[in-house]
Coordinates of C-alpha atoms and ligand atoms in Angstrom, one line a residue:
X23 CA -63.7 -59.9 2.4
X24 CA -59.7 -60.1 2.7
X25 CA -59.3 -61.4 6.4
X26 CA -56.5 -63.5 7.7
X27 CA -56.7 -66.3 10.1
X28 CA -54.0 -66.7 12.9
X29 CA -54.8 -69.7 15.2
X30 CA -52.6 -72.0 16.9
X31 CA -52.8 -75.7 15.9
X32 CA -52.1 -79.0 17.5
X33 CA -53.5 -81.5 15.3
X34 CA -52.7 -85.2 15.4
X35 CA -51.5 -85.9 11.9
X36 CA -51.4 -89.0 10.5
X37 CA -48.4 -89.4 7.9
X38 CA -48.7 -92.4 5.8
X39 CA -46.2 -93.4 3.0
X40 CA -48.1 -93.9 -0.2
X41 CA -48.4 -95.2 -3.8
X42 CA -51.8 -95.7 -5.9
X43 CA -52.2 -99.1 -5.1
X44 CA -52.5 -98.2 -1.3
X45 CA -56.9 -98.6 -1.5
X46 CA -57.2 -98.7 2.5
X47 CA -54.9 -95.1 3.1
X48 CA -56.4 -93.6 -0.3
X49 CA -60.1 -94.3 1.1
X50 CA -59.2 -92.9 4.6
X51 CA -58.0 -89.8 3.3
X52 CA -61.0 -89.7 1.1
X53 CA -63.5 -90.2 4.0
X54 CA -61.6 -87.2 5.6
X55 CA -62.3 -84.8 3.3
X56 CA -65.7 -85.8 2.8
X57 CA -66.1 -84.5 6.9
X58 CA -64.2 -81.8 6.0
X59 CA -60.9 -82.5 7.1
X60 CA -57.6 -81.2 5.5
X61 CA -55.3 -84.2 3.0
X62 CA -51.7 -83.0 2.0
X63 CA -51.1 -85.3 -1.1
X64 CA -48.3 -85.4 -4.0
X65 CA -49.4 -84.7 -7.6
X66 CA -47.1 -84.5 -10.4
X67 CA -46.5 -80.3 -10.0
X68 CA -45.9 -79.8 -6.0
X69 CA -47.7 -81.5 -2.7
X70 CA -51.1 -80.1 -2.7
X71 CA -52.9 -79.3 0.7
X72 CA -56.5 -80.2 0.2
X73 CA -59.7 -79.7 1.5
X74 CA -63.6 -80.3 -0.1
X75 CA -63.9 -77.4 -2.8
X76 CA -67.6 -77.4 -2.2
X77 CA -67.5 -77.0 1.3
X78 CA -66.9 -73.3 2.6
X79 CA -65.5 -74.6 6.0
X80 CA -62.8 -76.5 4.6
X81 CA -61.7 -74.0 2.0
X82 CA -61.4 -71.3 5.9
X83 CA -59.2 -74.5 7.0
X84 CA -57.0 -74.6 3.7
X85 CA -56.4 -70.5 4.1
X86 CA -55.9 -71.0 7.9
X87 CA -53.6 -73.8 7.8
X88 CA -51.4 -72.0 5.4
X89 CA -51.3 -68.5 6.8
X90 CA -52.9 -68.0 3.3
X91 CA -54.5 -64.1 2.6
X92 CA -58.3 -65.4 1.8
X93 CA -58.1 -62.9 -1.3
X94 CA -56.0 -65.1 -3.0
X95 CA -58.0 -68.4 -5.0
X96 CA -57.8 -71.7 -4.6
X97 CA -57.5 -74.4 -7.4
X98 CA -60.2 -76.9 -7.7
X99 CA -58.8 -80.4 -8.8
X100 CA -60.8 -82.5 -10.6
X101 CA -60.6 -86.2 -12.0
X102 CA -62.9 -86.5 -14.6
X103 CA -64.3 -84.4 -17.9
X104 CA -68.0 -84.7 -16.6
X105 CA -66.9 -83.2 -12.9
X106 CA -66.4 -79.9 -14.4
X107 CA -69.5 -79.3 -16.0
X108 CA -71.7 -78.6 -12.9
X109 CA -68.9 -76.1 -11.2
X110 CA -68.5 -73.4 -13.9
X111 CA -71.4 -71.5 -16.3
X112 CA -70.4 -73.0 -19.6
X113 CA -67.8 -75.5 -20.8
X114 CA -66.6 -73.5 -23.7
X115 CA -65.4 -74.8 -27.0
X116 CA -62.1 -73.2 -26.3
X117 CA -62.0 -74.7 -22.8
X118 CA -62.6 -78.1 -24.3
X119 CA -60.2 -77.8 -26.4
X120 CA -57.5 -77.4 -23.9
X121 CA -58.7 -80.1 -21.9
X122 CA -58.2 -82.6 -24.8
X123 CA -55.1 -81.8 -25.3
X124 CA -53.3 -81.0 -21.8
X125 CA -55.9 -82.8 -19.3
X126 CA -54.8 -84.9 -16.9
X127 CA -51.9 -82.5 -16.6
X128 CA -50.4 -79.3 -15.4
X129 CA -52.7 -77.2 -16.8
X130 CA -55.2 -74.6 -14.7
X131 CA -58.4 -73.0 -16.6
X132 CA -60.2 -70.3 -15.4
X133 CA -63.8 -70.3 -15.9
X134 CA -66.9 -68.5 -15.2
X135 CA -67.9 -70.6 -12.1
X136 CA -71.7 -71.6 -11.3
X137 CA -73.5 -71.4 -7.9
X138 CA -71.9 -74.6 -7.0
X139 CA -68.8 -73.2 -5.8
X140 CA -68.6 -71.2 -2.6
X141 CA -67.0 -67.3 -2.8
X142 CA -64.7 -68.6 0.0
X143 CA -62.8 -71.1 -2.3
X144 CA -62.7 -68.4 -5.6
X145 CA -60.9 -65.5 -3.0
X146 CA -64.3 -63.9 -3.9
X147 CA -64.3 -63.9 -7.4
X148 CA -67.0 -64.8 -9.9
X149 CA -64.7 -67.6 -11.7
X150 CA -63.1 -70.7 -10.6
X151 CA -59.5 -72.3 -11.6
X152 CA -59.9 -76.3 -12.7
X153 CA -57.1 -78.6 -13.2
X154 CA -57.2 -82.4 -13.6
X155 CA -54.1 -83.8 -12.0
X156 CA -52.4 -86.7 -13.6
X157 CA -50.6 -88.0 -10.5
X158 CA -52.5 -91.5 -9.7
X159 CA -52.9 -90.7 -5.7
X160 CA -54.1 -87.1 -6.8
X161 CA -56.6 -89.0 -9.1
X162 CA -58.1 -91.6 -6.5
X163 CA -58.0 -89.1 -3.8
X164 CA -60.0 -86.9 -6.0
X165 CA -62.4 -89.3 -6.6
X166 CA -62.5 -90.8 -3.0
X167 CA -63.0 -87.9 -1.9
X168 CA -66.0 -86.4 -3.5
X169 CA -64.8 -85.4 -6.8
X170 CA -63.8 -81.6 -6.3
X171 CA -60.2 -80.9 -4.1
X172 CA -59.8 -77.4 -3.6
X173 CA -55.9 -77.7 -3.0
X174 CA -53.1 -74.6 -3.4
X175 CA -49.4 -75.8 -2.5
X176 CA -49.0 -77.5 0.9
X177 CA -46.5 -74.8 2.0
X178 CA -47.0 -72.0 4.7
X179 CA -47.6 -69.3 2.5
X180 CA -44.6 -67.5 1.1
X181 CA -42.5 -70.7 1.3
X182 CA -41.0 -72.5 -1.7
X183 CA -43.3 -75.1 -2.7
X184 CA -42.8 -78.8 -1.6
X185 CA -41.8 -81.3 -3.7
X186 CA -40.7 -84.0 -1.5
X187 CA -43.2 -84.6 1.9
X188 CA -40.2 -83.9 4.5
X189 CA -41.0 -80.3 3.6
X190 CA -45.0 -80.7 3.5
X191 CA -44.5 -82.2 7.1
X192 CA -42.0 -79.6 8.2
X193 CA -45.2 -76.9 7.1
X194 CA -48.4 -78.6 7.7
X195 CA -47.5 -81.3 10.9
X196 CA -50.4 -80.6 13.4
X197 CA -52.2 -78.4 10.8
X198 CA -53.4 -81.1 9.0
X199 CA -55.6 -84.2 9.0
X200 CA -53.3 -87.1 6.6
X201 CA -50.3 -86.2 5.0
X202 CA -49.1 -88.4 2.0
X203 CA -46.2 -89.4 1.6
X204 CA -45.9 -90.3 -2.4
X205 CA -42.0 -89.3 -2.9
X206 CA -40.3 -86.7 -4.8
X207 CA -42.9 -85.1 -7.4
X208 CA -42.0 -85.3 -11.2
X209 CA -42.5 -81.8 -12.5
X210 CA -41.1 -79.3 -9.2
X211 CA -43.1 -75.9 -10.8
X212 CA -46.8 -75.4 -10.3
X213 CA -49.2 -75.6 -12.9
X214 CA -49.3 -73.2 -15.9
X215 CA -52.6 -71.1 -15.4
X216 CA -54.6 -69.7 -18.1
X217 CA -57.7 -67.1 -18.3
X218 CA -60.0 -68.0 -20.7
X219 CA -62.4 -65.5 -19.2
X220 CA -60.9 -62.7 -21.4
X221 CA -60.0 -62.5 -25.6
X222 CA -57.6 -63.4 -26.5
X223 CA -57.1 -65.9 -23.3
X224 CA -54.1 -65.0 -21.1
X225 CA -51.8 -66.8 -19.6
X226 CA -51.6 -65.8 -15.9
X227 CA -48.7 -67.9 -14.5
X228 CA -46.5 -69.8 -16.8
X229 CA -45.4 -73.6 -15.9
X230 CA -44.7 -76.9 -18.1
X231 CA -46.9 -76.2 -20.4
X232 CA -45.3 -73.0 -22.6
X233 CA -46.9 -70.0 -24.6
X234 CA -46.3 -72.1 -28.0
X235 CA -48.0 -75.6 -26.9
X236 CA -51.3 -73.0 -25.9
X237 CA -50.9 -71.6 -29.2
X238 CA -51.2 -74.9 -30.7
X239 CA -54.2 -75.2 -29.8
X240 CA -55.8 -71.8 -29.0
X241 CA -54.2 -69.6 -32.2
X242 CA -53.3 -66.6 -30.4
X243 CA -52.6 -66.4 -26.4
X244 CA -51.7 -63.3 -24.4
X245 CA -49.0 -63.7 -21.1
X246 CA -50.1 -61.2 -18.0
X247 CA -46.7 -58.6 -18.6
X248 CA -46.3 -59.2 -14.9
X249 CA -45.1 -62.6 -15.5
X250 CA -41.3 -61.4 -16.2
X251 CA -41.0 -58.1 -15.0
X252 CA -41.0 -55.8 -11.7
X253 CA -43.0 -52.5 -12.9
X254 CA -44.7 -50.9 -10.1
X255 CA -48.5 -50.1 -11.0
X256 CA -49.0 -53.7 -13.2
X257 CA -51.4 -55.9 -10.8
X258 CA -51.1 -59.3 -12.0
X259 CA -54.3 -61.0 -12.8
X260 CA -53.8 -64.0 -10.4
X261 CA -54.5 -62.7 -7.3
X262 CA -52.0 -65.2 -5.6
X263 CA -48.7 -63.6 -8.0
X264 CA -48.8 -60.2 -6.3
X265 CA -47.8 -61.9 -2.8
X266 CA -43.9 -62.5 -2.0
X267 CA -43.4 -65.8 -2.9
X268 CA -41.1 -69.2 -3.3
X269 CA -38.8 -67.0 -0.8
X270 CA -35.6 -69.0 0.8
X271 CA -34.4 -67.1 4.5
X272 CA -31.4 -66.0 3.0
X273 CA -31.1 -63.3 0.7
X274 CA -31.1 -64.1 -2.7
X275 CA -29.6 -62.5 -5.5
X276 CA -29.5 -63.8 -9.7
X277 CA -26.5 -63.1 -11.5
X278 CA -27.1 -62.9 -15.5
X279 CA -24.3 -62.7 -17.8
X280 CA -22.0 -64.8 -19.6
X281 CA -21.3 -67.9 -17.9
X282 CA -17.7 -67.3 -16.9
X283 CA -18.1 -63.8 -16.2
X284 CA -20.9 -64.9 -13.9
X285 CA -18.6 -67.3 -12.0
X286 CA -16.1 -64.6 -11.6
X287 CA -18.5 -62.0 -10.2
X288 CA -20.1 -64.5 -7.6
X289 CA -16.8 -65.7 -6.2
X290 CA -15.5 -62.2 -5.4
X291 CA -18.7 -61.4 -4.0
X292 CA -19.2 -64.8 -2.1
X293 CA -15.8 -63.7 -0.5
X294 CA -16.8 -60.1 0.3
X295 CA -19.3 -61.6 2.6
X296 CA -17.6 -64.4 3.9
X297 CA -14.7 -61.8 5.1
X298 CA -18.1 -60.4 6.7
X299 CA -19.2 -63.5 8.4
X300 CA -21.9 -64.4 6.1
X301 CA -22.7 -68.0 5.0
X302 CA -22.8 -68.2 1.3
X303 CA -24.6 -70.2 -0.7
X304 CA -24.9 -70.7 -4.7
X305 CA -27.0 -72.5 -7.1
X306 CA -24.9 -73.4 -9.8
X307 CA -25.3 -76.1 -12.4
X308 CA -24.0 -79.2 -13.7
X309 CA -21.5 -77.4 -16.1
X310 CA -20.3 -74.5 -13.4
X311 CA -20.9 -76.3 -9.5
X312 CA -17.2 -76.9 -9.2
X313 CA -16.0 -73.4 -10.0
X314 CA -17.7 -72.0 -6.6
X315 CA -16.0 -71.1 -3.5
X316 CA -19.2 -70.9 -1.8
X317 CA -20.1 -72.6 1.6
X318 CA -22.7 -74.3 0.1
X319 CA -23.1 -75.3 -3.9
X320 CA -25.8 -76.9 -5.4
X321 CA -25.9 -78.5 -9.0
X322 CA -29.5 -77.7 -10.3
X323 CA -29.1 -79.9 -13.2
X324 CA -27.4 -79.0 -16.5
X325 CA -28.2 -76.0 -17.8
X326 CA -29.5 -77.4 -21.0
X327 CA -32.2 -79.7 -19.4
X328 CA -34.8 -77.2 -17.9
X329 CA -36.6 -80.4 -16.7
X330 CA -34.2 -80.9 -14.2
X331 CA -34.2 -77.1 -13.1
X332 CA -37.6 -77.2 -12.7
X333 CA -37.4 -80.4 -10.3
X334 CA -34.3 -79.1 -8.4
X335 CA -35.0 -75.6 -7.9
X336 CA -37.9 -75.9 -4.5
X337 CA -35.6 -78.3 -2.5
X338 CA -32.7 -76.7 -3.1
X339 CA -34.3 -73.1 -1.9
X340 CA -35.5 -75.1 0.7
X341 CA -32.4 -76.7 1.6
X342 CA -30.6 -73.6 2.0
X343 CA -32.9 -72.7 4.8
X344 CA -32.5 -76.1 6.7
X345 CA -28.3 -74.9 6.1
X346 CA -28.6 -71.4 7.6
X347 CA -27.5 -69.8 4.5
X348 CA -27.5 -66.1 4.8
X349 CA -26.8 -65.0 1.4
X350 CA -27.5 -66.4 -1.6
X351 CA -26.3 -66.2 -5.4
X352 CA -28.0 -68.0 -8.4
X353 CA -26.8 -67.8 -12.1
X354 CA -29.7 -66.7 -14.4
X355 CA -31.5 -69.1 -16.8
X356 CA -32.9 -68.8 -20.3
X357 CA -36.4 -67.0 -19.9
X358 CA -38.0 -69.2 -23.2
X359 CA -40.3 -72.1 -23.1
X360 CA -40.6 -73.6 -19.7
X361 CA -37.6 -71.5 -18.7
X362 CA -40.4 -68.9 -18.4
X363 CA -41.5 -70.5 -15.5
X364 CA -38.0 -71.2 -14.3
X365 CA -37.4 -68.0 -14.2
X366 CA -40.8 -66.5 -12.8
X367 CA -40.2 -68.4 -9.7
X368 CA -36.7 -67.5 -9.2
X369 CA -37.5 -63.8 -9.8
X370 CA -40.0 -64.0 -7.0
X371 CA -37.6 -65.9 -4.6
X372 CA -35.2 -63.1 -5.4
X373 CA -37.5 -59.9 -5.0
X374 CA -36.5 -58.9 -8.7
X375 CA -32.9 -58.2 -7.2
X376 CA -30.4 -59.1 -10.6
X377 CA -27.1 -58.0 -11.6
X378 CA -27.0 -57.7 -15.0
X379 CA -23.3 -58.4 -15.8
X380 CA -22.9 -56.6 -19.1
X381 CA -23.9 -53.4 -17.7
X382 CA -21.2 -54.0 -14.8
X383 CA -17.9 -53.6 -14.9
X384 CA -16.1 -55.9 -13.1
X385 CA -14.5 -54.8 -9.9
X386 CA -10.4 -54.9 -10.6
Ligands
AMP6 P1 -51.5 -72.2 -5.6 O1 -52.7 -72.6 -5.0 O2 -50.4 -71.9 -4.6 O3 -51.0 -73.0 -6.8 O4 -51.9 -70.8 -6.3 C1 -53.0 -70.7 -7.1 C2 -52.9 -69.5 -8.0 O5 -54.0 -69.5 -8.9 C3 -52.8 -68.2 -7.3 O6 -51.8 -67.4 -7.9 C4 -54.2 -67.7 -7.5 O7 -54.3 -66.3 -7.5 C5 -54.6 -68.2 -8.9 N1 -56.0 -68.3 -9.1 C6 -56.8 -69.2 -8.6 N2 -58.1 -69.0 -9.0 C7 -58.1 -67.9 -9.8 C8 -59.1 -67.1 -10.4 N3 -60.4 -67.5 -10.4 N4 -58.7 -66.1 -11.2 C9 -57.4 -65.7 -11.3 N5 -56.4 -66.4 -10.6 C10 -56.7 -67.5 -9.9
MG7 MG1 -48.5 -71.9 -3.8

């Protein structure tokens, strides 16, 4: 039942500015996706684009205002413990588990799901992904709403994910109903997502919460091999990881290697394409920005606080695309703990293209 939707769009969107206190603009929004209507709203991963979870037409809406495959499931948000009891088969032990201990957070369980939930929000598929957001407007929208939010990222699909609004409006203006305006969000990566469908349960898409906080709790947890690598003939299990993904316009290539040798090799090739005519850009950090020659730096944070990578690294794809940069270089990141996720996303950006320095010998 894969179909895509192409239609042109000329909505009047209402674009309000937005804290939890705001009742009269949370209630509004709420009332509109109780008829159906679409909400772009900020939780504490990226903006969400919402629609009713339980209502087939607006699930059509979320895929159609996206550009979104319909193969590819949506997330239904929830606000409360009790809500997710009448949307999947069985609240598990395991399942509760996780939800005591990473609930409200950025954490996505996949469940058997019950009759409640219609094929059109699940890609197809027999089980449904819950999280319980802990942003406050996420919450009372939630509520105000209805109590289910089916809601992926409020990008065009194949976009970075936004994390401040002036990208969800750039996307979704005239697509959408209300966006919210609630500032910059506090993580920057989307939830971690885990199976608990299968034994041992899987991790399917790695975020803020890492491999060893799931073991905590859940003994032994297995990560989908895709997460990391590029081998042809592995599917990942989230439908949604096969598509291109988090992609800037220009192209992007990761550099891993020692730290000054990484320097070195992005500067010569950063001239190569400048002599070329290319616009370079290069996403250094705290420790390294001022060593570039590139037209455009940016200081993703320090390398040792993988907080502020996560929170930098959407805008500053994103920015390169509002500076028309044609070529892009990133150093690499460590690929433990939430740097998993760091570097899953940047992979994707990149198409898998890295040069591995210590295999390369330097050009003279
Ligand atoms: P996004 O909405 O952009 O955060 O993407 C949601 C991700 O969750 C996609 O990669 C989906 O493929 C994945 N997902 C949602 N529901 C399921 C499910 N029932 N089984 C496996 N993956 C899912
Ligand atoms: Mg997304």
């Amino acid at each position: 039942m894969k179909y895509m939707v192409y239609m042109e769009f000329a909505m009047n969107t209402k674009i309000v500015k937005i804290d939890e206190t705001n009742e009269s603009a949370l209630r509004e929004a709420g009332q509109v996706l109780q008829q159906g209507g679409l909400v772009a709203f900020p939780t504490e991963t990226v903006y969400g684009l919402g629609g009713d979870a339980l209502n087939k037409e607006s699930s059509r809406k979320i895929y159609a205002a996206k550009g979104r495959p319909s193969d590819n499931p949506l997330i239904v948000h929830i606000a409360d413990m009790e809500a997710l009891v009448p949307i999947v088969k069985e609240v598990t032990p395991e399942a509760e588990r996780i939800a005591q201990s990473f609930w409200p957070g950025p954490l996505t369980m996949i469940l058997p799901k019950s009759d409640k939930v219609p094929y059109e929000t699940t890609g197809g598929l027999d089980t449904v992904a819950v999280r319980m957001p802990s942003h406050p407007v996420a919450r009372k929208l939630i509520e105000y709403g209805g109590g289910y939010v089916a809601a992926p990222s409020a990008n065009t699909s194949g976009k970075p994910s936004p994390t401040v609004a002036k990208y969800v409006i750039e996307d979704m203006d005239g697509r959408v109903d209300m966006i919210l305006d609630g500032g910059e969000v506090g993580i920057g990566l989307e939830s971690t997502i885990i199976d608990l469908t299968v034994t041992p349960p899987q991790i399917l898409r790695p975020g803020y919460v890492t491999l060893d906080m799931l073991e905590e709790i859940l003994e032994h947890v297995d990560v989908d091999k895709t997460i990391l690598s590029n081998e042809s003939g592995l599917a990942p299990k989230a439908p949604g990881m096969k598509y291109r993904h988090y992609a800037p316009s220009g192209e992007l290539t990761i550099v891993d290697g020692e730290t000054k040798q990484v320097v070195a090799y992005i500067n010569q090739e950063t001239e190569k394409q400048q002599v070329s005519g290319q616009k370079v850009g290069v996403i250094g950090s705290l420790e390294t920005k001022d060593l570039y020659g590139a037209d455009v730096v940016k200081n993703i944070g320090s390398r040792l606080d993988e907080e502020a990578i996560a929170r930098n690294l959407y805008r500053i794809l994103r920015e390169f695309d509002d500076e028309k940069v044609e070529v892009i270089f990133s150093e690499s990141f460590s690929g433990t703990g939430m740097g998993q996720a760091i570097m899953n996303r940047l992979l994707k950006a990149a198409g898998h293209k890295v040069i591995h320095l210590e295999n390369k010998k330097m050009e003279e």
